[in-house]
CSV table of C-alpha atoms and ligand atoms in Angstrom, one decimal:
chain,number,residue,atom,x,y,z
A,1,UNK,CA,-29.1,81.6,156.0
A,2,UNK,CA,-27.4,80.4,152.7
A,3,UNK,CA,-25.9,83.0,150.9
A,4,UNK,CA,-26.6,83.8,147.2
A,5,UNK,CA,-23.4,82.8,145.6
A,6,UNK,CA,-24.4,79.4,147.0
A,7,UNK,CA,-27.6,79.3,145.0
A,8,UNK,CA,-26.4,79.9,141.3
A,9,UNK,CA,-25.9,76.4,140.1
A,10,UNK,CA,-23.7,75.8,137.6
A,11,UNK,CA,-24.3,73.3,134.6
A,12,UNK,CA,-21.5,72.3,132.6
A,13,UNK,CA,-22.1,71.9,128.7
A,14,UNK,CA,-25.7,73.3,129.0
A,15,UNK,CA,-27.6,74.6,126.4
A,16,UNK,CA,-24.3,73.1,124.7
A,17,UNK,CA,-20.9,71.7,124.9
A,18,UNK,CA,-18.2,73.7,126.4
A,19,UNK,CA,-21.2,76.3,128.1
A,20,UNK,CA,-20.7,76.1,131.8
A,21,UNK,CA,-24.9,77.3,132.4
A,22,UNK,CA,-25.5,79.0,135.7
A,23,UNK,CA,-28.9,78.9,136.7
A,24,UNK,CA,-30.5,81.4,138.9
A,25,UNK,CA,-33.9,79.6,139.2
A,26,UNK,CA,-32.7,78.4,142.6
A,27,UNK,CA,-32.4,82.1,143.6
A,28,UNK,CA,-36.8,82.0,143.8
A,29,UNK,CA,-36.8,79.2,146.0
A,30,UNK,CA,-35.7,81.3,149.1
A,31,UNK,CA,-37.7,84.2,149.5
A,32,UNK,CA,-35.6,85.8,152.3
A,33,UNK,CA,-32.6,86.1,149.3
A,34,UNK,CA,-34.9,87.2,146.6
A,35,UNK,CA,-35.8,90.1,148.7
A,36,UNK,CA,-32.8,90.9,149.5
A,37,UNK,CA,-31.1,90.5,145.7
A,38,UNK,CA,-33.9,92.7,144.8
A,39,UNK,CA,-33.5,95.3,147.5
A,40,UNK,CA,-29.7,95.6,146.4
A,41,UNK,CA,-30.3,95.7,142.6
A,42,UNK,CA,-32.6,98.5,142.9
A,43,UNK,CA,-30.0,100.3,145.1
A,44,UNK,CA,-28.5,102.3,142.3
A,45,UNK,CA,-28.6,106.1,141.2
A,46,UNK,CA,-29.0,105.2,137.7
A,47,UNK,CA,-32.0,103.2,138.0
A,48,UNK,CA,-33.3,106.1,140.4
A,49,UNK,CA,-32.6,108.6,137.1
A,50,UNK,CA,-34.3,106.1,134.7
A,51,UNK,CA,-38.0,106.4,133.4
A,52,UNK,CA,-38.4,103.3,133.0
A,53,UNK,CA,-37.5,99.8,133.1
A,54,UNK,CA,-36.3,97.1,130.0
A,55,UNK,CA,-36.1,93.7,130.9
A,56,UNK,CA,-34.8,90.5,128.8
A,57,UNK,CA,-36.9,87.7,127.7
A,58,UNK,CA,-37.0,85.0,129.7
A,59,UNK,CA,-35.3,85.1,133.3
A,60,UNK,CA,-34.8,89.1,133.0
A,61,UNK,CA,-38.5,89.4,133.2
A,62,UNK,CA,-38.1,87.5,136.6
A,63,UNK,CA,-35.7,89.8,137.9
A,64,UNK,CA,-37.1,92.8,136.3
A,65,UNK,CA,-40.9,93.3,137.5
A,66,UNK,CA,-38.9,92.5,141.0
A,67,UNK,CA,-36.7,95.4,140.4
A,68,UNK,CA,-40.2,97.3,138.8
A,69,UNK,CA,-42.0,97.0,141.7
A,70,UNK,CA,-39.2,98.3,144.2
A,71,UNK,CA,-38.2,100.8,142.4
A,72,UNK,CA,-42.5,101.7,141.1
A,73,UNK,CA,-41.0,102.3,137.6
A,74,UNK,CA,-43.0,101.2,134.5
A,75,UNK,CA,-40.9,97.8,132.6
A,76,UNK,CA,-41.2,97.4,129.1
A,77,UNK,CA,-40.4,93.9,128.0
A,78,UNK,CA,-37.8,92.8,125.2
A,79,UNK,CA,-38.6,89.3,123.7
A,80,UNK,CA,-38.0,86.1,121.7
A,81,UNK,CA,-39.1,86.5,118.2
A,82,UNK,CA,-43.1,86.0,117.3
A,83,UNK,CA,-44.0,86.6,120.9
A,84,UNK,CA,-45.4,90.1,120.6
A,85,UNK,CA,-48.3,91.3,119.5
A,86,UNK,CA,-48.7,95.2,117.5
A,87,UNK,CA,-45.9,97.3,116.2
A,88,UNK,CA,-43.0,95.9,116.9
A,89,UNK,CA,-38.8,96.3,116.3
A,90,UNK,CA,-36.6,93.8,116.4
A,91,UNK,CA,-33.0,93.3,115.8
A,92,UNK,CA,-30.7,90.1,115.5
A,93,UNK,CA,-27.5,89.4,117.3
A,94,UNK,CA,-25.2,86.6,118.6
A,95,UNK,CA,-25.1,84.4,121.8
A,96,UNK,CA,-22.7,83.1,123.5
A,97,UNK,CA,-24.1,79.9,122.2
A,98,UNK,CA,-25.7,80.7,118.6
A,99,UNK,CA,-28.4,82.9,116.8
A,100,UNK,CA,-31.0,85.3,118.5
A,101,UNK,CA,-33.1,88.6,117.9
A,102,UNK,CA,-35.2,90.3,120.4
A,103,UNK,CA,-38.4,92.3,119.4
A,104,UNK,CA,-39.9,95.4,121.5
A,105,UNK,CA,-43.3,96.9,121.2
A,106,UNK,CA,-43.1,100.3,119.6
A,107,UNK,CA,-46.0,101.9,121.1
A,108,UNK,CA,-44.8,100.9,124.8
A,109,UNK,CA,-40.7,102.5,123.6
A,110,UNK,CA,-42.1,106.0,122.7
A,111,UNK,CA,-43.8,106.2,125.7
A,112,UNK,CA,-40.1,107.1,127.7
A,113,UNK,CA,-36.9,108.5,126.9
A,114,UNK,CA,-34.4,106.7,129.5
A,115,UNK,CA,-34.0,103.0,130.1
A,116,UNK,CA,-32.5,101.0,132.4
A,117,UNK,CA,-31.8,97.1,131.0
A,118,UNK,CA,-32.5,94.5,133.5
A,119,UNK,CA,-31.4,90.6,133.2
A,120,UNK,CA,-29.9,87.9,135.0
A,121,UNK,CA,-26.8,87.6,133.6
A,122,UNK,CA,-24.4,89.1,131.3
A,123,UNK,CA,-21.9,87.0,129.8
A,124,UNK,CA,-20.4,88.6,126.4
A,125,UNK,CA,-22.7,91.6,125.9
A,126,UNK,CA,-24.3,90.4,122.9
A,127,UNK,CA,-27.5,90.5,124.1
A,128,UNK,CA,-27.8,93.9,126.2
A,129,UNK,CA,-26.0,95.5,123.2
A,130,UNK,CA,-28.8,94.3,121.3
A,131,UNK,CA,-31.8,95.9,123.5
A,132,UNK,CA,-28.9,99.2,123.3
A,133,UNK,CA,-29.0,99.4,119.3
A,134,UNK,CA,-33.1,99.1,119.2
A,135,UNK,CA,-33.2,101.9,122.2
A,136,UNK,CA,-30.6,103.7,120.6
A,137,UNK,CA,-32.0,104.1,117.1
A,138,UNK,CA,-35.4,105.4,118.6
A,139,UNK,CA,-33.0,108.2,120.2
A,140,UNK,CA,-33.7,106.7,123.7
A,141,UNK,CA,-31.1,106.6,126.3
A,142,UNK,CA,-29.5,103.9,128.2
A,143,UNK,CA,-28.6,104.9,132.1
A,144,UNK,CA,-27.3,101.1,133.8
A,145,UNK,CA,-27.8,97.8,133.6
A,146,UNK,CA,-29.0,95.9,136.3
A,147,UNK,CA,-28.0,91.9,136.6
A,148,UNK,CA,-27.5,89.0,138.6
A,149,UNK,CA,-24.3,87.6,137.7
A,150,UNK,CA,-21.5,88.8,135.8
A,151,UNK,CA,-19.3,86.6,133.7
A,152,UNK,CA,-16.5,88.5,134.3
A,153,UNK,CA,-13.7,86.8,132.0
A,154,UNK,CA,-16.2,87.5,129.5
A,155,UNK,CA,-15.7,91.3,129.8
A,156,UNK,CA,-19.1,91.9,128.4
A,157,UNK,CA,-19.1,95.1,130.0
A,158,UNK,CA,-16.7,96.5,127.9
A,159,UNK,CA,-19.2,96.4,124.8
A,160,UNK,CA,-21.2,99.0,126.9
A,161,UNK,CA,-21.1,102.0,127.5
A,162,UNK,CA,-23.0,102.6,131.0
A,163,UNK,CA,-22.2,101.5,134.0
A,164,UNK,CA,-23.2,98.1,134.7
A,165,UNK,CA,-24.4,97.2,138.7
A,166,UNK,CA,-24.0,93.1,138.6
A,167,UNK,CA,-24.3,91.3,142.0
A,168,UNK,CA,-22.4,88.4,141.7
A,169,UNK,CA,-19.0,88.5,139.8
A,170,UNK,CA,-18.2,85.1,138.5
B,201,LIG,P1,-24.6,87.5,126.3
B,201,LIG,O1,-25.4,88.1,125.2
B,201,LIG,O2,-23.4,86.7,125.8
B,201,LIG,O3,-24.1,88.5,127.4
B,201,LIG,O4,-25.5,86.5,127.1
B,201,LIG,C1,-26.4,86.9,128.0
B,201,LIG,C2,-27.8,86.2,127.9
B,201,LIG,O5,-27.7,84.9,127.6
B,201,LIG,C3,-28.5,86.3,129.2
B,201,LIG,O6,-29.9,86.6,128.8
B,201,LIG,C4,-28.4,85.0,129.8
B,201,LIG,O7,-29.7,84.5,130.3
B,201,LIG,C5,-27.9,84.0,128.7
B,201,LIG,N1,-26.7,83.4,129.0
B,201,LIG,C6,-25.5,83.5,128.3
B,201,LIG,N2,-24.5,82.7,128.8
B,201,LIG,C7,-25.1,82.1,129.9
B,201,LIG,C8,-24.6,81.2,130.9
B,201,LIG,N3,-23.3,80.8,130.8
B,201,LIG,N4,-25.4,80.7,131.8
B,201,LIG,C9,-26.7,81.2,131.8
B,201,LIG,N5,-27.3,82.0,130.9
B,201,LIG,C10,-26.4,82.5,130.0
């Protein structure tokens, strides 16, 4: 059976110049390793405490309805700007290569209190921060996050301050 780490490609200088890009898409292509990447990113008390799920726009969605479903917790979605329809927030903040904001639908937020943030990889922390400051100034709270891969020279978990479950520490 190949083994996860095996199936995160790596491209170097994608989006950009001096971005090494690790796709995960490769991930979906082997069933038996999905299941089993889903099965240990749901196994985490936090999640278990959580009301509900947030997942990132795009690949986080991916990873998060997985999650959703194993765990039967209700996901909310956070997303690219002009993508959402209703009352929404939204918030700006930087990338690890440029400019981004992510918008969440207000109605779906007030429904729960705690979150947890799901996505497929955290690199400098900009963008889970992000989802943390829109949760956060609606007084919600923020349990874990959930993701594939960790960048780990990165130290985008020091930005948070919950615990982070990553399966693959690069
Ligand atoms: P950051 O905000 O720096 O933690 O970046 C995390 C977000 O950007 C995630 O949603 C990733 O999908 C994407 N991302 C950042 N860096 C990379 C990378 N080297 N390879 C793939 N995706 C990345």
């Amino acid at each position: 059976m190949k083994k996860l780490e095996n199936l995160i490609l790596t491209y170097k200088d994608f989006p950009k110049k001096g971005i090494d890009f690790k796709d995960v898409l490769e991930i979906l292509q082997y069933p038996d390793i999905f299941q089993e990447l889903i099965l240990k990113m749901s196994s985490n008390q936090f999640l278990k405490n959580a009301e509900a799920i947030i997942s990132i726009d795009a690949r986080g969605f991916i990873f998060g309805s997985a999650v959703a479903l194993e765990s039967s917790k209700p996901m909310i979605v956070a997303r690219k700007p002009g993508k959402l329809p209703g009352n929404i927030l939204t918030r700006e903040y930087d990338l690890e290569y440029g400019k981004n904001s992510l918008s969440i639908q207000s109605d779906a937020l007030k429904k729960f209190n705690s979150f947890v943030i799901v996505d497929d990889l955290l690199a400098t922390g900009g963008t889970v921060d992000c989802v943390t400051k829109l949760l956060q100034d609606q007084n919600k709270e923020i349990l874990g996050l959930i993701t594939v891969i960790e960048l780990k020279e990165l130290k985008g978990r020091l930005k948070l301050d919950f615990p982070v479950h990553s399966m693959v520490k690069i």
